[in-house]
Amino acid sequence: MPIIQLQNVSYTYNAGSRDKVEAVKDVTLQIEEGSFVALVGHNGSGKSTLAKLLNGLLLPTSGSVSVYGIDTKRSESIYEIRKNVGMVFQNPDNQMIASIVEDDIAFGPENLGVEREEIIRRVDWALEKVGMSEHKKGTPFKMSGGQKQRLAIAGVLAIKPRVLVLDESTAMLDPRGRREVMQVAKELNRQEGITVINITHYMDEALGADRLIVMNEGKIVLDDTPSKVFAQHEYLKSIKLSVPPVTALAVRLAEQGVPIDTAVTTKEELVEELCRLL
Amino acid sequence: MSIVVKNLSFTYGTGTAYQKKALDDINLVINEGDFVGIVGHTGSGKSTFIQHLNGLIKPQEGEVQVFDILLTNAKKPKPDLRRLRGSVGMVFQYPEYQLFEESVYKDVAFGPKNLGLNDEEIKERVKEAIELVGLDYEKVKDRAPFELSGGQKRRVAIAGIIAMRPKVLILDEPSAGLDPYGKEQILSLITRLKKDVCPTIVVISHDIDEITRFASRIVVFNESKIAYDIPMEELFEKEEELTAMGLDIPTAVKIKNDLAKKGIGLQGQIVNENDLEKAIINAYNSKRVDKNAIDDNPGDGGEEV
């Protein structure tokens, strides 16, 4: 059974007013439990709106979203839904609420009424999962962006979600911070079986996903394995998206008459191709 | 010479428990026409450094000379900060968060107004700046900044700086957080500004692939000091040292190195993707020519004795 199901979902901002914006248009989508899904689209494509529909932060204008079969419109189940679908946002500075790391991580389970012993266990577990155990008594404010985002993930983990939604969580990080966060997300997916939905601008982050969904103008326009999606580089360009840098280079070489396989997505594959040709 | 920095040091929180030396004896000359990329890990001192260049931070030790304006720790004579900030434009990280006026026009006009220009001159500069950053003046001038997209807002923020007609433009992570399309637009804007408006540009970036696409010079900050200020090709031979500083070398250089390990040497300087692309095309074409030459002249291999 899919863990999240969207049936003909549309969402309109300022519905009924002059400046209404149809951000998501008639999207039907199933997310399988345990999968690692990347969702890309340029600014304004509707991807962040879609993310907020997944745990009831926004409710569809029409259609339905369900998590483990529970409709997000059922307000009495909203805690259950939010417990299952945790979200990490873009700005690392906006997601910390306590001045000590362990208090910050404990905030979620405290709100859910989890008992003290269990909270302590969860805080330790969550910090270990994101590789931040030694900072338990530290303060988040002095940390790097990558560390803060890992703490934000730990805060979400402490509520024991089955789905982790990263809404452009690496956009404000430097390359090292980005790698740290992606590493943590991959480990949680592999080791804990947590379903990950990574909403991103970075095509190279989409490479490691099982499935790549591309949005444009509120609709899903491509939904396939990353390499099959990247093969459509002309189309991606037309909707203001890029392919990974290595693929882009191969495409430019091919355009200039070098008979290279443009399906390469990693540096290693490119080097192998070039060795064959040069 | 546009900017000359001599023996500049700076310590935050002197005498407190949080005392931290952010700059340690920095010496640097930025020439007119330079396109300098400043790279360094978070906390390496690069942001503290650039804030000295337009007088946002006063030197504690050493001096900064910007054109004819000298900045030191001396109380007198007072440097003309207004003129300094008109000459050195600074675009901070996420500048769109600093938009505050009710219309795009007013926001862009804020800087020139502070320079004490008359209304006519201000209007001319605002129009010019908005058009330079690639927005339609008539369409956006009366709109509220918050109605615009992220990339557009950032361009409005840059227009606000351009409208002061600075001679040096400093940008801190100008493309951070934008989608690929927004990134491309900002990068081509910077290239255009360099060519037409502001000959000297300093850019802080975390993305070595991006910065090597346009910078003519890279300065590496590490632990409050300038670690390297050497030609790029030489710099990227120091992969181990750079990695230890938390920095990457460009993907193009990595690919060149991997090919070299497999016995394929590419010709010419390679510091960015364009260089790599050209070198690969050349290598491929010359190999094809060699091969054709052999095919066209069978037996011309010197076997006949």
PDB file of N, CA, C and O in Angstrom, chain A residues 61-119:
ATOM      1  N   THR A  61      -7.670  22.282  -2.307  1.00  0.00           N
ATOM      2  CA  THR A  61      -8.876  23.013  -2.687  1.00  0.00           C
ATOM      3  C   THR A  61      -9.877  22.021  -3.270  1.00  0.00           C
ATOM      4  O   THR A  61     -11.075  22.127  -3.059  1.00  0.00           O
ATOM      5  N   SER A  62      -9.338  21.053  -4.043  1.00  0.00           N
ATOM      6  CA  SER A  62     -10.178  19.928  -4.465  1.00  0.00           C
ATOM      7  C   SER A  62      -9.312  18.681  -4.526  1.00  0.00           C
ATOM      8  O   SER A  62      -8.093  18.772  -4.564  1.00  0.00           O
ATOM      9  N   GLY A  63      -9.959  17.509  -4.513  1.00  0.00           N
ATOM     10  CA  GLY A  63      -9.216  16.260  -4.468  1.00  0.00           C
ATOM     11  C   GLY A  63      -8.867  15.894  -3.038  1.00  0.00           C
ATOM     12  O   GLY A  63      -9.267  16.590  -2.097  1.00  0.00           O
ATOM     13  N   SER A  64      -8.098  14.793  -2.878  1.00  0.00           N
ATOM     14  CA  SER A  64      -7.788  14.388  -1.511  1.00  0.00           C
ATOM     15  C   SER A  64      -6.366  13.876  -1.368  1.00  0.00           C
ATOM     16  O   SER A  64      -5.766  13.355  -2.306  1.00  0.00           O
ATOM     17  N   VAL A  65      -5.823  14.085  -0.155  1.00  0.00           N
ATOM     18  CA  VAL A  65      -4.501  13.592   0.194  1.00  0.00           C
ATOM     19  C   VAL A  65      -4.688  12.660   1.372  1.00  0.00           C
ATOM     20  O   VAL A  65      -5.352  13.019   2.351  1.00  0.00           O
ATOM     21  N   SER A  66      -4.121  11.444   1.286  1.00  0.00           N
ATOM     22  CA  SER A  66      -4.210  10.594   2.458  1.00  0.00           C
ATOM     23  C   SER A  66      -2.856  10.006   2.825  1.00  0.00           C
ATOM     24  O   SER A  66      -2.019   9.753   1.962  1.00  0.00           O
ATOM     25  N   VAL A  67      -2.665   9.878   4.135  1.00  0.00           N
ATOM     26  CA  VAL A  67      -1.438   9.319   4.680  1.00  0.00           C
ATOM     27  C   VAL A  67      -1.838   8.060   5.435  1.00  0.00           C
ATOM     28  O   VAL A  67      -2.667   8.141   6.353  1.00  0.00           O
ATOM     29  N   TYR A  68      -1.274   6.909   5.054  1.00  0.00           N
ATOM     30  CA  TYR A  68      -1.710   5.620   5.615  1.00  0.00           C
ATOM     31  C   TYR A  68      -3.240   5.513   5.547  1.00  0.00           C
ATOM     32  O   TYR A  68      -3.878   5.039   6.479  1.00  0.00           O
ATOM     33  N   GLY A  69      -3.799   5.997   4.477  1.00  0.00           N
ATOM     34  CA  GLY A  69      -5.243   5.880   4.302  1.00  0.00           C
ATOM     35  C   GLY A  69      -6.079   6.907   5.042  1.00  0.00           C
ATOM     36  O   GLY A  69      -7.296   6.919   4.909  1.00  0.00           O
ATOM     37  N   ILE A  70      -5.429   7.786   5.841  1.00  0.00           N
ATOM     38  CA  ILE A  70      -6.208   8.798   6.576  1.00  0.00           C
ATOM     39  C   ILE A  70      -6.212  10.101   5.788  1.00  0.00           C
ATOM     40  O   ILE A  70      -5.152  10.634   5.440  1.00  0.00           O
ATOM     41  N   ASP A  71      -7.382  10.613   5.516  1.00  0.00           N
ATOM     42  CA  ASP A  71      -7.509  11.854   4.746  1.00  0.00           C
ATOM     43  C   ASP A  71      -7.010  13.034   5.593  1.00  0.00           C
ATOM     44  O   ASP A  71      -7.387  13.174   6.754  1.00  0.00           O
ATOM     45  N   THR A  72      -6.148  13.908   4.992  1.00  0.00           N
ATOM     46  CA  THR A  72      -5.594  15.040   5.757  1.00  0.00           C
ATOM     47  C   THR A  72      -6.681  16.044   6.128  1.00  0.00           C
ATOM     48  O   THR A  72      -6.457  16.930   6.948  1.00  0.00           O
ATOM     49  N   LYS A  73      -7.850  15.929   5.499  1.00  0.00           N
ATOM     50  CA  LYS A  73      -8.931  16.860   5.831  1.00  0.00           C
ATOM     51  C   LYS A  73      -9.597  16.518   7.161  1.00  0.00           C
ATOM     52  O   LYS A  73     -10.338  17.336   7.719  1.00  0.00           O
ATOM     53  N   ARG A  74      -9.345  15.296   7.658  1.00  0.00           N
ATOM     54  CA  ARG A  74      -9.955  14.902   8.940  1.00  0.00           C
ATOM     55  C   ARG A  74      -9.202  15.567  10.078  1.00  0.00           C
ATOM     56  O   ARG A  74      -8.144  15.103  10.509  1.00  0.00           O
ATOM     57  N   SER A  75      -9.733  16.680  10.568  1.00  0.00           N
ATOM     58  CA  SER A  75      -8.969  17.489  11.516  1.00  0.00           C
ATOM     59  C   SER A  75      -8.643  16.728  12.797  1.00  0.00           C
ATOM     60  O   SER A  75      -7.634  16.975  13.429  1.00  0.00           O
ATOM     61  N   GLU A  76      -9.495  15.749  13.183  1.00  0.00           N
ATOM     62  CA  GLU A  76      -9.200  15.018  14.415  1.00  0.00           C
ATOM     63  C   GLU A  76      -7.972  14.110  14.256  1.00  0.00           C
ATOM     64  O   GLU A  76      -7.391  13.680  15.237  1.00  0.00           O
ATOM     65  N   SER A  77      -7.545  13.869  13.010  1.00  0.00           N
ATOM     66  CA  SER A  77      -6.397  12.985  12.798  1.00  0.00           C
ATOM     67  C   SER A  77      -5.110  13.743  12.483  1.00  0.00           C
ATOM     68  O   SER A  77      -4.098  13.148  12.157  1.00  0.00           O
ATOM     69  N   ILE A  78      -5.175  15.078  12.570  1.00  0.00           N
ATOM     70  CA  ILE A  78      -4.046  15.855  12.073  1.00  0.00           C
ATOM     71  C   ILE A  78      -2.750  15.564  12.844  1.00  0.00           C
ATOM     72  O   ILE A  78      -1.669  15.511  12.260  1.00  0.00           O
ATOM     73  N   TYR A  79      -2.851  15.282  14.155  1.00  0.00           N
ATOM     74  CA  TYR A  79      -1.648  14.946  14.926  1.00  0.00           C
ATOM     75  C   TYR A  79      -1.041  13.635  14.448  1.00  0.00           C
ATOM     76  O   TYR A  79       0.167  13.498  14.315  1.00  0.00           O
ATOM     77  N   GLU A  80      -1.940  12.690  14.181  1.00  0.00           N
ATOM     78  CA  GLU A  80      -1.509  11.385  13.690  1.00  0.00           C
ATOM     79  C   GLU A  80      -0.760  11.552  12.355  1.00  0.00           C
ATOM     80  O   GLU A  80       0.298  10.964  12.139  1.00  0.00           O
ATOM     81  N   ILE A  81      -1.312  12.402  11.501  1.00  0.00           N
ATOM     82  CA  ILE A  81      -0.698  12.621  10.181  1.00  0.00           C
ATOM     83  C   ILE A  81       0.645  13.333  10.316  1.00  0.00           C
ATOM     84  O   ILE A  81       1.642  12.917   9.748  1.00  0.00           O
ATOM     85  N   ARG A  82       0.684  14.372  11.129  1.00  0.00           N
ATOM     86  CA  ARG A  82       1.938  15.127  11.290  1.00  0.00           C
ATOM     87  C   ARG A  82       3.008  14.291  11.967  1.00  0.00           C
ATOM     88  O   ARG A  82       4.188  14.512  11.777  1.00  0.00           O
ATOM     89  N   LYS A  83       2.563  13.347  12.796  1.00  0.00           N
ATOM     90  CA  LYS A  83       3.507  12.461  13.454  1.00  0.00           C
ATOM     91  C   LYS A  83       4.153  11.534  12.425  1.00  0.00           C
ATOM     92  O   LYS A  83       5.311  11.171  12.544  1.00  0.00           O
ATOM     93  N   ASN A  84       3.390  11.178  11.432  1.00  0.00           N
ATOM     94  CA  ASN A  84       3.910  10.266  10.411  1.00  0.00           C
ATOM     95  C   ASN A  84       4.724  10.967   9.334  1.00  0.00           C
ATOM     96  O   ASN A  84       5.605  10.375   8.742  1.00  0.00           O
ATOM     97  N   VAL A  85       4.386  12.217   9.055  1.00  0.00           N
ATOM     98  CA  VAL A  85       5.070  12.942   7.982  1.00  0.00           C
ATOM     99  C   VAL A  85       5.766  14.166   8.578  1.00  0.00           C
ATOM    100  O   VAL A  85       5.135  15.169   8.878  1.00  0.00           O
ATOM    101  N   GLY A  86       7.084  14.049   8.766  1.00  0.00           N
ATOM    102  CA  GLY A  86       7.856  15.148   9.339  1.00  0.00           C
ATOM    103  C   GLY A  86       8.464  16.000   8.246  1.00  0.00           C
ATOM    104  O   GLY A  86       8.789  15.506   7.167  1.00  0.00           O
ATOM    105  N   MET A  87       8.600  17.286   8.540  1.00  0.00           N
ATOM    106  CA  MET A  87       9.088  18.184   7.507  1.00  0.00           C
ATOM    107  C   MET A  87      10.257  19.031   7.988  1.00  0.00           C
ATOM    108  O   MET A  87      10.247  19.528   9.100  1.00  0.00           O
ATOM    109  N   VAL A  88      11.256  19.198   7.111  1.00  0.00           N
ATOM    110  CA  VAL A  88      12.375  20.100   7.401  1.00  0.00           C
ATOM    111  C   VAL A  88      12.390  21.156   6.302  1.00  0.00           C
ATOM    112  O   VAL A  88      12.332  20.831   5.117  1.00  0.00           O
ATOM    113  N   PHE A  89      12.471  22.423   6.721  1.00  0.00           N
ATOM    114  CA  PHE A  89      12.355  23.513   5.756  1.00  0.00           C
ATOM    115  C   PHE A  89      13.707  24.068   5.322  1.00  0.00           C
ATOM    116  O   PHE A  89      14.755  23.529   5.663  1.00  0.00           O
ATOM    117  N   GLN A  90      13.649  25.188   4.614  1.00  0.00           N
ATOM    118  CA  GLN A  90      14.843  25.708   3.969  1.00  0.00           C
ATOM    119  C   GLN A  90      15.811  26.413   4.915  1.00  0.00           C
ATOM    120  O   GLN A  90      17.007  26.177   4.880  1.00  0.00           O
ATOM    121  N   ASN A  91      15.289  27.298   5.744  1.00  0.00           N
ATOM    122  CA  ASN A  91      16.179  28.172   6.499  1.00  0.00           C
ATOM    123  C   ASN A  91      16.556  27.564   7.854  1.00  0.00           C
ATOM    124  O   ASN A  91      15.715  27.418   8.727  1.00  0.00           O
ATOM    125  N   PRO A  92      17.849  27.213   8.018  1.00  0.00           N
ATOM    126  CA  PRO A  92      18.250  26.538   9.255  1.00  0.00           C
ATOM    127  C   PRO A  92      18.029  27.405  10.500  1.00  0.00           C
ATOM    128  O   PRO A  92      17.888  26.875  11.601  1.00  0.00           O
ATOM    129  N   ASP A  93      17.976  28.717  10.320  1.00  0.00           N
ATOM    130  CA  ASP A  93      17.855  29.596  11.487  1.00  0.00           C
ATOM    131  C   ASP A  93      16.416  29.743  11.976  1.00  0.00           C
ATOM    132  O   ASP A  93      16.182  30.268  13.051  1.00  0.00           O
ATOM    133  N   ASN A  94      15.460  29.309  11.174  1.00  0.00           N
ATOM    134  CA  ASN A  94      14.060  29.509  11.559  1.00  0.00           C
ATOM    135  C   ASN A  94      13.439  28.312  12.258  1.00  0.00           C
ATOM    136  O   ASN A  94      12.268  28.312  12.565  1.00  0.00           O
ATOM    137  N   GLN A  95      14.230  27.241  12.442  1.00  0.00           N
ATOM    138  CA  GLN A  95      13.604  26.013  12.920  1.00  0.00           C
ATOM    139  C   GLN A  95      14.047  25.598  14.315  1.00  0.00           C
ATOM    140  O   GLN A  95      13.693  24.537  14.791  1.00  0.00           O
ATOM    141  N   MET A  96      14.851  26.440  14.952  1.00  0.00           N
ATOM    142  CA  MET A  96      15.307  26.107  16.303  1.00  0.00           C
ATOM    143  C   MET A  96      14.440  26.878  17.298  1.00  0.00           C
ATOM    144  O   MET A  96      14.183  28.059  17.105  1.00  0.00           O
ATOM    145  N   ILE A  97      14.036  26.194  18.365  1.00  0.00           N
ATOM    146  CA  ILE A  97      13.209  26.914  19.318  1.00  0.00           C
ATOM    147  C   ILE A  97      13.828  26.954  20.717  1.00  0.00           C
ATOM    148  O   ILE A  97      13.483  27.821  21.505  1.00  0.00           O
ATOM    149  N   ALA A  98      14.757  26.043  21.009  1.00  0.00           N
ATOM    150  CA  ALA A  98      15.344  26.032  22.342  1.00  0.00           C
ATOM    151  C   ALA A  98      16.821  26.416  22.258  1.00  0.00           C
ATOM    152  O   ALA A  98      17.426  26.346  21.201  1.00  0.00           O
ATOM    153  N   SER A  99      17.381  26.850  23.381  1.00  0.00           N
ATOM    154  CA  SER A  99      18.769  27.286  23.350  1.00  0.00           C
ATOM    155  C   SER A  99      19.744  26.138  23.619  1.00  0.00           C
ATOM    156  O   SER A  99      20.939  26.288  23.450  1.00  0.00           O
ATOM    157  N   ILE A 100      19.227  24.997  24.054  1.00  0.00           N
ATOM    158  CA  ILE A 100      20.086  23.831  24.252  1.00  0.00           C
ATOM    159  C   ILE A 100      19.604  22.732  23.295  1.00  0.00           C
ATOM    160  O   ILE A 100      18.400  22.497  23.160  1.00  0.00           O
ATOM    161  N   VAL A 101      20.572  22.075  22.653  1.00  0.00           N
ATOM    162  CA  VAL A 101      20.242  21.099  21.621  1.00  0.00           C
ATOM    163  C   VAL A 101      19.228  20.054  22.095  1.00  0.00           C
ATOM    164  O   VAL A 101      18.216  19.811  21.448  1.00  0.00           O
ATOM    165  N   GLU A 102      19.477  19.420  23.256  1.00  0.00           N
ATOM    166  CA  GLU A 102      18.584  18.325  23.655  1.00  0.00           C
ATOM    167  C   GLU A 102      17.160  18.818  23.927  1.00  0.00           C
ATOM    168  O   GLU A 102      16.193  18.096  23.667  1.00  0.00           O
ATOM    169  N   ASP A 103      17.026  20.056  24.419  1.00  0.00           N
ATOM    170  CA  ASP A 103      15.679  20.607  24.632  1.00  0.00           C
ATOM    171  C   ASP A 103      14.965  20.802  23.302  1.00  0.00           C
ATOM    172  O   ASP A 103      13.760  20.586  23.175  1.00  0.00           O
ATOM    173  N   ASP A 104      15.746  21.251  22.321  1.00  0.00           N
ATOM    174  CA  ASP A 104      15.178  21.486  21.005  1.00  0.00           C
ATOM    175  C   ASP A 104      14.642  20.180  20.410  1.00  0.00           C
ATOM    176  O   ASP A 104      13.531  20.132  19.873  1.00  0.00           O
ATOM    177  N   ILE A 105      15.430  19.124  20.531  1.00  0.00           N
ATOM    178  CA  ILE A 105      15.031  17.831  19.963  1.00  0.00           C
ATOM    179  C   ILE A 105      13.815  17.275  20.716  1.00  0.00           C
ATOM    180  O   ILE A 105      12.957  16.607  20.152  1.00  0.00           O
ATOM    181  N   ALA A 106      13.766  17.564  22.028  1.00  0.00           N
ATOM    182  CA  ALA A 106      12.687  17.007  22.853  1.00  0.00           C
ATOM    183  C   ALA A 106      11.343  17.694  22.620  1.00  0.00           C
ATOM    184  O   ALA A 106      10.295  17.184  23.011  1.00  0.00           O
ATOM    185  N   PHE A 107      11.373  18.849  21.973  1.00  0.00           N
ATOM    186  CA  PHE A 107      10.165  19.654  21.825  1.00  0.00           C
ATOM    187  C   PHE A 107       9.013  18.900  21.154  1.00  0.00           C
ATOM    188  O   PHE A 107       7.875  18.928  21.631  1.00  0.00           O
ATOM    189  N   GLY A 108       9.331  18.202  20.071  1.00  0.00           N
ATOM    190  CA  GLY A 108       8.291  17.472  19.333  1.00  0.00           C
ATOM    191  C   GLY A 108       7.618  16.401  20.179  1.00  0.00           C
ATOM    192  O   GLY A 108       6.400  16.447  20.404  1.00  0.00           O
ATOM    193  N   PRO A 109       8.410  15.430  20.683  1.00  0.00           N
ATOM    194  CA  PRO A 109       7.784  14.369  21.491  1.00  0.00           C
ATOM    195  C   PRO A 109       7.098  14.894  22.756  1.00  0.00           C
ATOM    196  O   PRO A 109       6.068  14.353  23.164  1.00  0.00           O
ATOM    197  N   GLU A 110       7.640  15.970  23.356  1.00  0.00           N
ATOM    198  CA  GLU A 110       6.969  16.573  24.519  1.00  0.00           C
ATOM    199  C   GLU A 110       5.550  16.980  24.157  1.00  0.00           C
ATOM    200  O   GLU A 110       4.590  16.733  24.884  1.00  0.00           O
ATOM    201  N   ASN A 111       5.421  17.614  22.985  1.00  0.00           N
ATOM    202  CA  ASN A 111       4.106  18.070  22.545  1.00  0.00           C
ATOM    203  C   ASN A 111       3.155  16.927  22.268  1.00  0.00           C
ATOM    204  O   ASN A 111       1.943  17.098  22.311  1.00  0.00           O
ATOM    205  N   LEU A 112       3.729  15.777  21.925  1.00  0.00           N
ATOM    206  CA  LEU A 112       2.877  14.623  21.638  1.00  0.00           C
ATOM    207  C   LEU A 112       2.548  13.866  22.925  1.00  0.00           C
ATOM    208  O   LEU A 112       1.864  12.844  22.885  1.00  0.00           O
ATOM    209  N   GLY A 113       3.070  14.339  24.063  1.00  0.00           N
ATOM    210  CA  GLY A 113       2.764  13.703  25.341  1.00  0.00           C
ATOM    211  C   GLY A 113       3.519  12.403  25.570  1.00  0.00           C
ATOM    212  O   GLY A 113       3.078  11.533  26.321  1.00  0.00           O
ATOM    213  N   VAL A 114       4.665  12.270  24.925  1.00  0.00           N
ATOM    214  CA  VAL A 114       5.485  11.070  25.124  1.00  0.00           C
ATOM    215  C   VAL A 114       6.076  11.127  26.538  1.00  0.00           C
ATOM    216  O   VAL A 114       6.431  12.196  27.029  1.00  0.00           O
ATOM    217  N   GLU A 115       6.191   9.955  27.194  1.00  0.00           N
ATOM    218  CA  GLU A 115       6.692   9.994  28.572  1.00  0.00           C
ATOM    219  C   GLU A 115       8.209  10.233  28.622  1.00  0.00           C
ATOM    220  O   GLU A 115       8.945   9.942  27.685  1.00  0.00           O
ATOM    221  N   ARG A 116       8.646  10.755  29.760  1.00  0.00           N
ATOM    222  CA  ARG A 116       9.989  11.282  29.922  1.00  0.00           C
ATOM    223  C   ARG A 116      11.096  10.296  29.523  1.00  0.00           C
ATOM    224  O   ARG A 116      12.001  10.643  28.763  1.00  0.00           O
ATOM    225  N   GLU A 117      11.003   9.069  30.036  1.00  0.00           N
ATOM    226  CA  GLU A 117      12.060   8.095  29.737  1.00  0.00           C
ATOM    227  C   GLU A 117      12.196   7.873  28.233  1.00  0.00           C
ATOM    228  O   GLU A 117      13.293   7.801  27.687  1.00  0.00           O
ATOM    229  N   GLU A 118      11.039   7.780  27.593  1.00  0.00           N
ATOM    230  CA  GLU A 118      11.020   7.546  26.153  1.00  0.00           C
ATOM    231  C   GLU A 118      11.591   8.765  25.407  1.00  0.00           C
ATOM    232  O   GLU A 118      12.315   8.613  24.426  1.00  0.00           O
ATOM    233  N   ILE A 119      11.274   9.975  25.909  1.00  0.00           N
ATOM    234  CA  ILE A 119      11.808  11.183  25.256  1.00  0.00           C
ATOM    235  C   ILE A 119      13.327  11.161  25.293  1.00  0.00           C
ATOM    236  O   ILE A 119      13.995  11.410  24.284  1.00  0.00           O
TER     237      ILE A 119
END
